[in-house]
PDB file of N, CA, C and O in Angstrom:
ATOM      1  N   MET A 171      89.751 -26.990 -47.959  1.00 63.00           N
ATOM      2  CA  MET A 171      88.284 -27.270 -48.400  1.00 63.00           C
ATOM      3  C   MET A 171      87.199 -27.621 -47.463  1.00 63.00           C
ATOM      4  O   MET A 171      87.904 -28.624 -46.488  1.00 63.00           O
ATOM      5  N   GLN A 172      85.797 -27.004 -47.823  1.00 71.00           N
ATOM      6  CA  GLN A 172      85.382 -27.171 -46.336  1.00 71.00           C
ATOM      7  C   GLN A 172      84.111 -28.179 -46.691  1.00 71.00           C
ATOM      8  O   GLN A 172      84.262 -28.891 -47.828  1.00 71.00           O
ATOM      9  N   ALA A 173      83.717 -28.818 -45.693  1.00 67.00           N
ATOM     10  CA  ALA A 173      82.683 -29.770 -45.917  1.00 67.00           C
ATOM     11  C   ALA A 173      81.454 -29.576 -46.874  1.00 67.00           C
ATOM     12  O   ALA A 173      81.012 -30.646 -47.870  1.00 67.00           O
ATOM     13  N   SER A 174      81.422 -28.161 -47.030  1.00 69.00           N
ATOM     14  CA  SER A 174      80.127 -27.624 -47.519  1.00 69.00           C
ATOM     15  C   SER A 174      80.644 -28.255 -49.377  1.00 69.00           C
ATOM     16  O   SER A 174      79.600 -28.400 -50.163  1.00 69.00           O
ATOM     17  N   ASP A 175      81.744 -27.593 -49.662  1.00 69.00           N
ATOM     18  CA  ASP A 175      82.164 -27.865 -50.697  1.00 69.00           C
ATOM     19  C   ASP A 175      82.355 -29.159 -51.636  1.00 69.00           C
ATOM     20  O   ASP A 175      82.348 -29.417 -52.483  1.00 69.00           O
ATOM     21  N   ARG A 176      82.788 -30.168 -50.418  1.00 67.00           N
ATOM     22  CA  ARG A 176      82.656 -31.874 -50.842  1.00 67.00           C
ATOM     23  C   ARG A 176      81.353 -32.133 -51.124  1.00 67.00           C
ATOM     24  O   ARG A 176      81.235 -33.110 -51.867  1.00 67.00           O
ATOM     25  N   PHE A 177      80.598 -31.714 -50.341  1.00 68.00           N
ATOM     26  CA  PHE A 177      79.271 -31.983 -50.326  1.00 68.00           C
ATOM     27  C   PHE A 177      78.471 -31.574 -51.987  1.00 68.00           C
ATOM     28  O   PHE A 177      78.257 -32.451 -52.563  1.00 68.00           O
ATOM     29  N   ASN A 178      78.826 -30.445 -52.337  1.00 79.00           N
ATOM     30  CA  ASN A 178      78.853 -29.700 -53.271  1.00 79.00           C
ATOM     31  C   ASN A 178      78.951 -30.569 -54.556  1.00 79.00           C
ATOM     32  O   ASN A 178      78.775 -31.016 -56.171  1.00 79.00           O
ATOM     33  N   ILE A 179      80.218 -31.043 -54.386  1.00 81.00           N
ATOM     34  CA  ILE A 179      81.108 -31.411 -55.504  1.00 81.00           C
ATOM     35  C   ILE A 179      81.026 -33.067 -55.852  1.00 81.00           C
ATOM     36  O   ILE A 179      80.220 -33.387 -56.865  1.00 81.00           O
ATOM     37  N   ASN A 180      80.116 -33.627 -54.490  1.00 79.00           N
ATOM     38  CA  ASN A 180      79.654 -34.875 -54.695  1.00 79.00           C
ATOM     39  C   ASN A 180      78.429 -35.273 -55.225  1.00 79.00           C
ATOM     40  O   ASN A 180      77.731 -35.714 -56.065  1.00 79.00           O
ATOM     41  N   SER A 181      77.280 -34.175 -55.071  1.00 83.00           N
ATOM     42  CA  SER A 181      76.125 -33.955 -55.693  1.00 83.00           C
ATOM     43  C   SER A 181      76.155 -33.480 -57.137  1.00 83.00           C
ATOM     44  O   SER A 181      75.376 -33.994 -57.780  1.00 83.00           O
ATOM     45  N   GLN A 182      77.244 -32.885 -57.566  1.00 82.00           N
ATOM     46  CA  GLN A 182      77.366 -32.615 -58.916  1.00 82.00           C
ATOM     47  C   GLN A 182      77.845 -33.684 -59.563  1.00 82.00           C
ATOM     48  O   GLN A 182      77.380 -33.947 -60.717  1.00 82.00           O
ATOM     49  N   LEU A 183      78.396 -35.014 -59.218  1.00 77.00           N
ATOM     50  CA  LEU A 183      79.106 -35.729 -59.585  1.00 77.00           C
ATOM     51  C   LEU A 183      77.681 -36.943 -59.870  1.00 77.00           C
ATOM     52  O   LEU A 183      77.953 -37.503 -61.050  1.00 77.00           O
ATOM     53  N   GLU A 184      76.909 -37.039 -58.680  1.00 79.00           N
ATOM     54  CA  GLU A 184      75.734 -38.016 -58.657  1.00 79.00           C
ATOM     55  C   GLU A 184      74.637 -37.069 -60.122  1.00 79.00           C
ATOM     56  O   GLU A 184      74.482 -38.320 -60.684  1.00 79.00           O
ATOM     57  N   HIS A 185      74.912 -36.334 -60.121  1.00 81.00           N
ATOM     58  CA  HIS A 185      74.118 -35.546 -61.255  1.00 81.00           C
ATOM     59  C   HIS A 185      74.485 -35.970 -62.340  1.00 81.00           C
ATOM     60  O   HIS A 185      73.761 -36.160 -63.296  1.00 81.00           O
ATOM     61  N   LEU A 186      75.873 -35.812 -62.732  1.00 78.00           N
ATOM     62  CA  LEU A 186      76.139 -36.219 -63.977  1.00 78.00           C
ATOM     63  C   LEU A 186      75.768 -37.714 -64.332  1.00 78.00           C
ATOM     64  O   LEU A 186      75.820 -38.607 -65.305  1.00 78.00           O
ATOM     65  N   GLN A 187      76.494 -38.518 -63.319  1.00 75.00           N
ATOM     66  CA  GLN A 187      76.380 -40.138 -63.419  1.00 75.00           C
ATOM     67  C   GLN A 187      74.796 -40.251 -63.956  1.00 75.00           C
ATOM     68  O   GLN A 187      74.698 -41.426 -64.678  1.00 75.00           O
ATOM     69  N   ALA A 188      73.791 -39.297 -63.151  1.00 78.00           N
ATOM     70  CA  ALA A 188      72.409 -40.212 -63.306  1.00 78.00           C
ATOM     71  C   ALA A 188      72.116 -39.520 -64.914  1.00 78.00           C
ATOM     72  O   ALA A 188      71.170 -40.508 -65.999  1.00 78.00           O
ATOM     73  N   LYS A 189      72.921 -38.329 -65.260  1.00 80.00           N
ATOM     74  CA  LYS A 189      72.293 -37.773 -66.546  1.00 80.00           C
ATOM     75  C   LYS A 189      73.098 -38.481 -67.703  1.00 80.00           C
ATOM     76  O   LYS A 189      72.462 -38.635 -68.779  1.00 80.00           O
ATOM     77  N   TYR A 190      74.466 -38.812 -67.770  1.00 77.00           N
ATOM     78  CA  TYR A 190      74.983 -39.573 -68.826  1.00 77.00           C
ATOM     79  C   TYR A 190      75.558 -40.684 -68.268  1.00 77.00           C
ATOM     80  O   TYR A 190      76.160 -40.985 -67.107  1.00 77.00           O
ATOM     81  N   VAL A 191      75.060 -41.977 -69.326  1.00 69.00           N
ATOM     82  CA  VAL A 191      75.275 -43.079 -68.542  1.00 69.00           C
ATOM     83  C   VAL A 191      76.955 -43.516 -68.565  1.00 69.00           C
ATOM     84  O   VAL A 191      77.380 -43.929 -67.818  1.00 69.00           O
ATOM     85  N   GLY A 192      78.015 -43.022 -69.413  1.00 66.00           N
ATOM     86  CA  GLY A 192      78.891 -43.011 -69.765  1.00 66.00           C
ATOM     87  C   GLY A 192      79.829 -42.464 -68.609  1.00 66.00           C
ATOM     88  O   GLY A 192      81.169 -43.207 -68.352  1.00 66.00           O
ATOM     89  N   THR A 193      79.591 -42.055 -67.803  1.00 70.00           N
ATOM     90  CA  THR A 193      80.148 -41.506 -66.409  1.00 70.00           C
ATOM     91  C   THR A 193      80.555 -42.160 -65.379  1.00 70.00           C
ATOM     92  O   THR A 193      80.866 -42.114 -64.333  1.00 70.00           O
ATOM     93  N   GLY A 194      79.807 -43.598 -65.422  1.00 71.00           N
ATOM     94  CA  GLY A 194      79.941 -44.402 -64.905  1.00 71.00           C
ATOM     95  C   GLY A 194      79.061 -44.125 -63.170  1.00 71.00           C
ATOM     96  O   GLY A 194      78.522 -43.135 -63.037  1.00 71.00           O
ATOM     97  N   HIS A 195      78.759 -45.366 -62.070  1.00 70.00           N
ATOM     98  CA  HIS A 195      78.738 -45.111 -60.764  1.00 70.00           C
ATOM     99  C   HIS A 195      79.645 -46.001 -59.784  1.00 70.00           C
ATOM    100  O   HIS A 195      80.446 -46.574 -60.620  1.00 70.00           O
ATOM    101  N   ALA A 196      79.143 -46.212 -58.733  1.00 70.00           N
ATOM    102  CA  ALA A 196      79.845 -47.033 -57.805  1.00 70.00           C
ATOM    103  C   ALA A 196      79.813 -48.655 -57.805  1.00 70.00           C
ATOM    104  O   ALA A 196      80.852 -49.379 -57.819  1.00 70.00           O
ATOM    105  N   ASP A 197      78.612 -48.697 -58.552  1.00 76.00           N
ATOM    106  CA  ASP A 197      78.383 -50.185 -58.798  1.00 76.00           C
ATOM    107  C   ASP A 197      78.941 -50.882 -60.102  1.00 76.00           C
ATOM    108  O   ASP A 197      78.685 -52.113 -60.794  1.00 76.00           O
ATOM    109  N   LEU A 198      79.568 -49.812 -61.357  1.00 80.00           N
ATOM    110  CA  LEU A 198      79.884 -49.735 -62.398  1.00 80.00           C
ATOM    111  C   LEU A 198      80.730 -51.057 -62.416  1.00 80.00           C
ATOM    112  O   LEU A 198      82.010 -50.945 -61.782  1.00 80.00           O
ATOM    113  N   ASN A 199      81.111 -52.022 -62.667  1.00 84.00           N
ATOM    114  CA  ASN A 199      82.424 -53.274 -62.772  1.00 84.00           C
ATOM    115  C   ASN A 199      83.297 -52.664 -64.349  1.00 84.00           C
ATOM    116  O   ASN A 199      82.871 -52.015 -65.341  1.00 84.00           O
ATOM    117  N   ARG A 200      84.376 -53.012 -64.153  1.00 87.00           N
ATOM    118  CA  ARG A 200      85.117 -53.056 -65.264  1.00 87.00           C
ATOM    119  C   ARG A 200      84.741 -53.550 -66.548  1.00 87.00           C
ATOM    120  O   ARG A 200      85.073 -52.702 -67.437  1.00 87.00           O
ATOM    121  N   PHE A 201      84.564 -54.507 -66.938  1.00 88.00           N
ATOM    122  CA  PHE A 201      83.586 -55.063 -67.890  1.00 88.00           C
ATOM    123  C   PHE A 201      82.521 -53.948 -68.730  1.00 88.00           C
ATOM    124  O   PHE A 201      82.713 -53.642 -69.806  1.00 88.00           O
ATOM    125  N   GLU A 202      81.407 -53.776 -67.942  1.00 87.00           N
ATOM    126  CA  GLU A 202      80.293 -52.808 -68.153  1.00 87.00           C
ATOM    127  C   GLU A 202      81.339 -51.162 -68.543  1.00 87.00           C
ATOM    128  O   GLU A 202      80.841 -50.464 -69.427  1.00 87.00           O
ATOM    129  N   TRP A 203      81.988 -50.795 -68.018  1.00 86.00           N
ATOM    130  CA  TRP A 203      83.189 -49.438 -68.181  1.00 86.00           C
ATOM    131  C   TRP A 203      83.883 -49.747 -69.064  1.00 86.00           C
ATOM    132  O   TRP A 203      83.457 -48.871 -70.044  1.00 86.00           O
ATOM    133  N   ALA A 204      84.537 -50.747 -69.875  1.00 89.00           N
ATOM    134  CA  ALA A 204      85.041 -51.259 -71.314  1.00 89.00           C
ATOM    135  C   ALA A 204      83.984 -50.968 -72.220  1.00 89.00           C
ATOM    136  O   ALA A 204      84.088 -50.568 -73.263  1.00 89.00           O
ATOM    137  N   VAL A 205      82.779 -51.699 -72.096  1.00 90.00           N
ATOM    138  CA  VAL A 205      81.723 -51.687 -73.161  1.00 90.00           C
ATOM    139  C   VAL A 205      81.159 -50.342 -73.166  1.00 90.00           C
ATOM    140  O   VAL A 205      81.246 -49.938 -74.638  1.00 90.00           O
ATOM    141  N   ASN A 206      80.928 -49.218 -72.161  1.00 88.00           N
ATOM    142  CA  ASN A 206      80.707 -47.957 -72.365  1.00 88.00           C
ATOM    143  C   ASN A 206      81.755 -47.277 -73.084  1.00 88.00           C
ATOM    144  O   ASN A 206      81.366 -46.379 -74.029  1.00 88.00           O
ATOM    145  N   ILE A 207      82.871 -47.178 -73.072  1.00 89.00           N
ATOM    146  CA  ILE A 207      84.046 -46.942 -73.656  1.00 89.00           C
ATOM    147  C   ILE A 207      84.129 -47.094 -75.331  1.00 89.00           C
ATOM    148  O   ILE A 207      83.707 -46.308 -76.165  1.00 89.00           O
ATOM    149  N   GLN A 208      84.085 -48.529 -75.727  1.00 93.00           N
ATOM    150  CA  GLN A 208      83.725 -48.720 -77.129  1.00 93.00           C
ATOM    151  C   GLN A 208      82.940 -48.620 -77.437  1.00 93.00           C
ATOM    152  O   GLN A 208      82.850 -48.001 -78.419  1.00 93.00           O
ATOM    153  N   ARG A 209      81.855 -48.514 -76.978  1.00 92.00           N
ATOM    154  CA  ARG A 209      80.489 -47.988 -77.683  1.00 92.00           C
ATOM    155  C   ARG A 209      80.380 -46.780 -77.959  1.00 92.00           C
ATOM    156  O   ARG A 209      80.311 -46.212 -79.235  1.00 92.00           O
ATOM    157  N   ASP A 210      80.838 -45.533 -77.072  1.00 91.00           N
ATOM    158  CA  ASP A 210      81.078 -44.616 -77.349  1.00 91.00           C
ATOM    159  C   ASP A 210      81.996 -44.021 -78.546  1.00 91.00           C
ATOM    160  O   ASP A 210      81.915 -43.293 -79.139  1.00 91.00           O
ATOM    161  N   SER A 211      83.016 -44.938 -78.366  1.00 94.00           N
ATOM    162  CA  SER A 211      84.238 -44.772 -79.713  1.00 94.00           C
ATOM    163  C   SER A 211      83.271 -44.832 -81.004  1.00 94.00           C
ATOM    164  O   SER A 211      83.461 -44.330 -81.763  1.00 94.00           O
ATOM    165  N   TYR A 212      83.009 -46.536 -80.998  1.00 95.00           N
ATOM    166  CA  TYR A 212      82.304 -46.486 -82.255  1.00 95.00           C
ATOM    167  C   TYR A 212      81.111 -45.390 -83.053  1.00 95.00           C
ATOM    168  O   TYR A 212      80.668 -45.130 -83.899  1.00 95.00           O
ATOM    169  N   ALA A 213      80.501 -45.010 -81.922  1.00 94.00           N
ATOM    170  CA  ALA A 213      79.234 -43.812 -82.084  1.00 94.00           C
ATOM    171  C   ALA A 213      80.244 -42.637 -82.558  1.00 94.00           C
ATOM    172  O   ALA A 213      79.539 -42.160 -83.705  1.00 94.00           O
ATOM    173  N   SER A 214      81.042 -42.262 -82.085  1.00 95.00           N
ATOM    174  CA  SER A 214      81.991 -41.121 -82.532  1.00 95.00           C
ATOM    175  C   SER A 214      82.235 -41.343 -83.868  1.00 95.00           C
ATOM    176  O   SER A 214      82.291 -40.627 -84.673  1.00 95.00           O
ATOM    177  N   TYR A 215      82.839 -42.445 -84.167  1.00 96.00           N
ATOM    178  CA  TYR A 215      83.652 -42.512 -85.600  1.00 96.00           C
ATOM    179  C   TYR A 215      82.432 -42.568 -86.466  1.00 96.00           C
ATOM    180  O   TYR A 215      82.651 -42.517 -87.837  1.00 96.00           O
ATOM    181  N   ILE A 216      81.194 -43.130 -86.201  1.00 96.00           N
ATOM    182  CA  ILE A 216      80.152 -43.279 -87.151  1.00 96.00           C
ATOM    183  C   ILE A 216      79.588 -42.041 -87.494  1.00 96.00           C
ATOM    184  O   ILE A 216      79.523 -41.702 -88.587  1.00 96.00           O
ATOM    185  N   GLY A 217      79.793 -41.147 -86.495  1.00 96.00           N
ATOM    186  CA  GLY A 217      79.301 -39.877 -86.260  1.00 96.00           C
ATOM    187  C   GLY A 217      79.733 -38.784 -86.961  1.00 96.00           C
ATOM    188  O   GLY A 217      79.465 -37.607 -87.742  1.00 96.00           O
ATOM    189  N   HIS A 218      81.093 -38.852 -86.994  1.00 97.00           N
ATOM    190  CA  HIS A 218      81.868 -37.818 -87.871  1.00 97.00           C
ATOM    191  C   HIS A 218      82.788 -38.401 -88.923  1.00 97.00           C
ATOM    192  O   HIS A 218      83.479 -39.237 -89.092  1.00 97.00           O
ATOM    193  N   TYR A 219      82.175 -37.964 -90.059  1.00 96.00           N
ATOM    194  CA  TYR A 219      82.341 -38.849 -91.464  1.00 96.00           C
ATOM    195  C   TYR A 219      83.714 -38.518 -91.734  1.00 96.00           C
ATOM    196  O   TYR A 219      84.371 -39.218 -92.143  1.00 96.00           O
ATOM    197  N   PRO A 220      84.615 -37.244 -91.302  1.00 97.00           N
ATOM    198  CA  PRO A 220      85.792 -37.407 -91.542  1.00 97.00           C
ATOM    199  C   PRO A 220      86.523 -38.599 -91.215  1.00 97.00           C
ATOM    200  O   PRO A 220      87.928 -39.151 -91.537  1.00 97.00           O
ATOM    201  N   LEU A 221      86.217 -38.478 -89.933  1.00 96.00           N
ATOM    202  CA  LEU A 221      87.134 -39.739 -89.291  1.00 96.00           C
ATOM    203  C   LEU A 221      86.731 -41.390 -89.792  1.00 96.00           C
ATOM    204  O   LEU A 221      87.196 -42.118 -90.352  1.00 96.00           O
ATOM    205  N   LEU A 222      85.394 -41.017 -90.279  1.00 96.00           N
ATOM    206  CA  LEU A 222      85.029 -42.776 -90.926  1.00 96.00           C
ATOM    207  C   LEU A 222      85.855 -42.739 -92.135  1.00 96.00           C
ATOM    208  O   LEU A 222      85.828 -44.020 -92.537  1.00 96.00           O
ATOM    209  N   ALA A 223      85.871 -41.625 -92.542  1.00 97.00           N
ATOM    210  CA  ALA A 223      86.397 -41.614 -94.371  1.00 97.00           C
ATOM    211  C   ALA A 223      87.599 -42.018 -93.979  1.00 97.00           C
ATOM    212  O   ALA A 223      88.716 -42.587 -94.851  1.00 97.00           O
ATOM    213  N   TYR A 224      88.452 -41.634 -92.683  1.00 97.00           N
ATOM    214  CA  TYR A 224      90.085 -42.438 -92.795  1.00 97.00           C
ATOM    215  C   TYR A 224      89.989 -43.747 -92.299  1.00 97.00           C
ATOM    216  O   TYR A 224      90.939 -44.114 -92.575  1.00 97.00           O
ATOM    217  N   PHE A 225      89.370 -44.018 -91.807  1.00 97.00           N
ATOM    218  CA  PHE A 225      89.530 -45.405 -91.452  1.00 97.00           C
ATOM    219  C   PHE A 225      88.692 -46.193 -92.801  1.00 97.00           C
ATOM    220  O   PHE A 225      89.445 -47.284 -92.901  1.00 97.00           O
ATOM    221  N   GLY A 226      88.335 -45.958 -93.357  1.00 97.00           N
ATOM    222  CA  GLY A 226      87.618 -46.268 -94.836  1.00 97.00           C
ATOM    223  C   GLY A 226      89.179 -46.560 -95.804  1.00 97.00           C
ATOM    224  O   GLY A 226      89.443 -47.439 -96.037  1.00 97.00           O
ATOM    225  N   ILE A 227      89.880 -45.228 -95.831  1.00 97.00           N
ATOM    226  CA  ILE A 227      91.311 -45.208 -96.281  1.00 97.00           C
ATOM    227  C   ILE A 227      92.374 -46.045 -96.060  1.00 97.00           C
ATOM    228  O   ILE A 227      92.940 -46.929 -96.618  1.00 97.00           O
ATOM    229  N   ALA A 228      92.107 -45.744 -94.422  1.00 97.00           N
ATOM    230  CA  ALA A 228      93.250 -46.679 -93.835  1.00 97.00           C
ATOM    231  C   ALA A 228      92.969 -48.414 -93.976  1.00 97.00           C
ATOM    232  O   ALA A 228      93.978 -48.825 -94.324  1.00 97.00           O
ATOM    233  N   GLU A 229      92.077 -48.700 -93.819  1.00 96.00           N
ATOM    234  CA  GLU A 229      91.579 -50.096 -94.049  1.00 96.00           C
ATOM    235  C   GLU A 229      91.466 -50.638 -95.565  1.00 96.00           C
ATOM    236  O   GLU A 229      90.956 -51.869 -96.165  1.00 96.00           O
ATOM    237  N   ASN A 230      91.177 -49.887 -96.514  1.00 97.00           N
ATOM    238  CA  ASN A 230      90.769 -49.962 -97.770  1.00 97.00           C
ATOM    239  C   ASN A 230      89.410 -50.262 -98.015  1.00 97.00           C
ATOM    240  O   ASN A 230      89.559 -51.383 -99.323  1.00 97.00           O
ATOM    241  N   GLU A 231      88.651 -49.882 -97.689  1.00 97.00           N
ATOM    242  CA  GLU A 231      87.131 -50.375 -97.495  1.00 97.00           C
ATOM    243  C   GLU A 231      86.247 -49.163 -97.857  1.00 97.00           C
ATOM    244  O   GLU A 231      86.761 -48.167 -97.583  1.00 97.00           O
ATOM    245  N   SER A 232      84.877 -49.371 -98.261  1.00 97.00           N
ATOM    246  CA  SER A 232      84.119 -48.284 -98.627  1.00 97.00           C
ATOM    247  C   SER A 232      83.809 -47.603 -97.410  1.00 97.00           C
ATOM    248  O   SER A 232      83.571 -48.441 -96.286  1.00 97.00           O
ATOM    249  N   ILE A 233      83.460 -46.243 -97.406  1.00 96.00           N
ATOM    250  CA  ILE A 233      82.993 -45.658 -95.632  1.00 96.00           C
ATOM    251  C   ILE A 233      81.512 -46.365 -95.338  1.00 96.00           C
ATOM    252  O   ILE A 233      81.269 -46.653 -94.287  1.00 96.00           O
ATOM    253  N   GLY A 234      80.625 -46.899 -96.536  1.00 96.00           N
ATOM    254  CA  GLY A 234      79.434 -47.617 -95.654  1.00 96.00           C
ATOM    255  C   GLY A 234      79.673 -48.805 -95.146  1.00 96.00           C
ATOM    256  O   GLY A 234      79.274 -49.204 -94.035  1.00 96.00           O
ATOM    257  N   ARG A 235      80.937 -49.689 -95.774  1.00 97.00           N
ATOM    258  CA  ARG A 235      81.147 -50.826 -95.424  1.00 97.00           C
ATOM    259  C   ARG A 235      81.716 -50.789 -93.958  1.00 97.00           C
ATOM    260  O   ARG A 235      81.557 -51.468 -92.993  1.00 97.00           O
ATOM    261  N   GLU A 236      82.766 -49.511 -93.774  1.00 96.00           N
ATOM    262  CA  GLU A 236      83.139 -49.306 -92.132  1.00 96.00           C
ATOM    263  C   GLU A 236      82.336 -48.992 -91.376  1.00 96.00           C
ATOM    264  O   GLU A 236      82.364 -49.464 -90.314  1.00 96.00           O
ATOM    265  N   ARG A 237      81.001 -48.025 -91.938  1.00 97.00           N
ATOM    266  CA  ARG A 237      80.315 -47.923 -91.177  1.00 97.00           C
ATOM    267  C   ARG A 237      79.195 -49.216 -90.406  1.00 97.00           C
ATOM    268  O   ARG A 237      78.947 -49.390 -89.010  1.00 97.00           O
ATOM    269  N   TYR A 238      78.860 -50.032 -91.308  1.00 97.00           N
ATOM    270  CA  TYR A 238      78.275 -51.441 -91.091  1.00 97.00           C
ATOM    271  C   TYR A 238      79.128 -52.455 -90.297  1.00 97.00           C
ATOM    272  O   TYR A 238      78.833 -52.530 -89.523  1.00 97.00           O
ATOM    273  N   SER A 239      80.468 -52.188 -90.376  1.00 96.00           N
ATOM    274  CA  SER A 239      81.318 -52.752 -89.339  1.00 96.00           C
ATOM    275  C   SER A 239      81.558 -52.162 -88.203  1.00 96.00           C
ATOM    276  O   SER A 239      81.288 -53.223 -87.014  1.00 96.00           O
ATOM    277  N   PHE A 240      81.360 -50.753 -88.008  1.00 96.00           N
ATOM    278  CA  PHE A 240      81.540 -50.135 -86.904  1.00 96.00           C
ATOM    279  C   PHE A 240      79.955 -50.755 -86.088  1.00 96.00           C
ATOM    280  O   PHE A 240      80.115 -51.075 -84.623  1.00 96.00           O
ATOM    281  N   MET A 241      79.427 -50.342 -86.643  1.00 95.00           N
ATOM    282  CA  MET A 241      77.740 -50.641 -85.840  1.00 95.00           C
ATOM    283  C   MET A 241      77.339 -52.228 -85.317  1.00 95.00           C
ATOM    284  O   MET A 241      77.081 -52.381 -84.605  1.00 95.00           O
ATOM    285  N   GLN A 242      78.053 -53.037 -86.420  1.00 95.00           N
ATOM    286  CA  GLN A 242      77.950 -54.718 -86.068  1.00 95.00           C
ATOM    287  C   GLN A 242      78.994 -54.775 -84.576  1.00 95.00           C
ATOM    288  O   GLN A 242      78.830 -55.262 -83.820  1.00 95.00           O
ATOM    289  N   LYS A 243      80.097 -54.140 -84.492  1.00 94.00           N
ATOM    290  CA  LYS A 243      81.008 -54.146 -83.337  1.00 94.00           C
ATOM    291  C   LYS A 243      80.092 -53.683 -81.938  1.00 94.00           C
ATOM    292  O   LYS A 243      80.441 -53.820 -80.867  1.00 94.00           O
ATOM    293  N   MET A 244      79.178 -52.772 -82.270  1.00 93.00           N
ATOM    294  CA  MET A 244      78.790 -51.924 -81.221  1.00 93.00           C
ATOM    295  C   MET A 244      78.187 -52.854 -80.446  1.00 93.00           C
ATOM    296  O   MET A 244      77.445 -52.901 -79.091  1.00 93.00           O
ATOM    297  N   LEU A 245      77.307 -54.109 -81.231  1.00 92.00           N
ATOM    298  CA  LEU A 245      76.656 -55.084 -80.401  1.00 92.00           C
ATOM    299  C   LEU A 245      77.692 -55.960 -79.058  1.00 92.00           C
ATOM    300  O   LEU A 245      76.716 -56.226 -78.104  1.00 92.00           O
ATOM    301  N   LEU A 246      78.375 -56.413 -79.203  1.00 90.00           N
ATOM    302  CA  LEU A 246      79.079 -56.845 -78.527  1.00 90.00           C
ATOM    303  C   LEU A 246      81.100 -56.336 -78.632  1.00 90.00           C
ATOM    304  O   LEU A 246      81.504 -57.104 -79.154  1.00 90.00           O
ATOM    305  N   PRO A 247      81.058 -55.186 -78.236  1.00 90.00           N
ATOM    306  CA  PRO A 247      82.140 -54.445 -78.252  1.00 90.00           C
ATOM    307  C   PRO A 247      83.306 -55.223 -77.605  1.00 90.00           C
ATOM    308  O   PRO A 247      84.609 -55.389 -77.929  1.00 90.00           O
ATOM    309  N   CYS A 248      83.014 -55.876 -76.482  1.00 88.00           N
ATOM    310  CA  CYS A 248      84.256 -56.541 -75.301  1.00 88.00           C
ATOM    311  C   CYS A 248      84.217 -57.938 -75.378  1.00 88.00           C
ATOM    312  O   CYS A 248      84.199 -58.830 -74.467  1.00 88.00           O
ATOM    313  N   GLY A 249      83.188 -58.590 -76.397  1.00 87.00           N
ATOM    314  CA  GLY A 249      82.796 -59.873 -76.388  1.00 87.00           C
ATOM    315  C   GLY A 249      81.727 -60.464 -75.629  1.00 87.00           C
ATOM    316  O   GLY A 249      81.024 -59.417 -74.869  1.00 87.00           O
ATOM    317  N   PHE A 250      81.737 -61.407 -74.897  1.00 89.00           N
ATOM    318  CA  PHE A 250      80.494 -61.986 -73.599  1.00 89.00           C
ATOM    319  C   PHE A 250      80.774 -61.366 -72.614  1.00 89.00           C
ATOM    320  O   PHE A 250      82.048 -61.808 -72.201  1.00 89.00           O
ATOM    321  N   PRO A 251      79.795 -61.000 -71.612  1.00 86.00           N
ATOM    322  CA  PRO A 251      80.364 -60.733 -70.134  1.00 86.00           C
ATOM    323  C   PRO A 251      80.537 -61.808 -69.439  1.00 86.00           C
ATOM    324  O   PRO A 251      80.137 -62.790 -69.670  1.00 86.00           O
ATOM    325  N   PRO A 252      81.550 -61.423 -68.536  1.00 86.00           N
ATOM    326  CA  PRO A 252      81.962 -62.474 -67.540  1.00 86.00           C
ATOM    327  C   PRO A 252      80.734 -62.909 -66.969  1.00 86.00           C
ATOM    328  O   PRO A 252      79.992 -62.113 -66.323  1.00 86.00           O
ATOM    329  N   GLU A 253      81.058 -64.116 -66.321  1.00 85.00           N
ATOM    330  CA  GLU A 253      79.997 -64.647 -65.528  1.00 85.00           C
ATOM    331  C   GLU A 253      80.164 -64.089 -63.966  1.00 85.00           C
ATOM    332  O   GLU A 253      81.421 -64.221 -63.880  1.00 85.00           O
ATOM    333  N   ARG A 254      79.121 -63.636 -63.536  1.00 79.00           N
ATOM    334  CA  ARG A 254      78.799 -63.101 -62.399  1.00 79.00           C
ATOM    335  C   ARG A 254      79.113 -64.304 -61.293  1.00 79.00           C
ATOM    336  O   ARG A 254      78.331 -65.100 -61.280  1.00 79.00           O
ATOM    337  N   GLU A 255      80.058 -64.092 -59.997  1.00 75.00           N
ATOM    338  CA  GLU A 255      79.776 -64.977 -59.108  1.00 75.00           C
ATOM    339  C   GLU A 255      78.723 -64.409 -58.165  1.00 75.00           C
ATOM    340  O   GLU A 255      78.722 -62.920 -57.718  1.00 75.00           O
ATOM    341  N   GLU A 256      77.889 -65.213 -57.400  1.00 71.00           N
ATOM    342  CA  GLU A 256      77.126 -64.957 -56.613  1.00 71.00           C
ATOM    343  C   GLU A 256      77.514 -64.796 -55.300  1.00 71.00           C
ATOM    344  O   GLU A 256      78.075 -65.814 -54.758  1.00 71.00           O
ATOM    345  N   ASP A 257      77.080 -63.765 -54.457  1.00 58.00           N
ATOM    346  CA  ASP A 257      77.683 -63.453 -53.132  1.00 58.00           C
ATOM    347  C   ASP A 257      76.596 -63.999 -52.501  1.00 58.00           C
ATOM    348  O   ASP A 257      75.595 -64.238 -52.414  1.00 58.00           O
TER     349      ASP A 257
END
């Protein structure tokens, strides 16, 4: 692997990180990463009707109630953020 290949890979990664929030960046902490993953998952569940129907059947709830439940969970998917230590 040459130096130009590494630069190209890094520039592509930076482009993806700027374009898509969920891909993360160097300053992303563990909590923020987990929140992104949970919100992406809930959004996928809501957006794909067969998956939403599966959850509704599995939990014996209506599809509308499941959709509402997932939207409520998107607000704080991992609880409150931990307090940051000031350096």
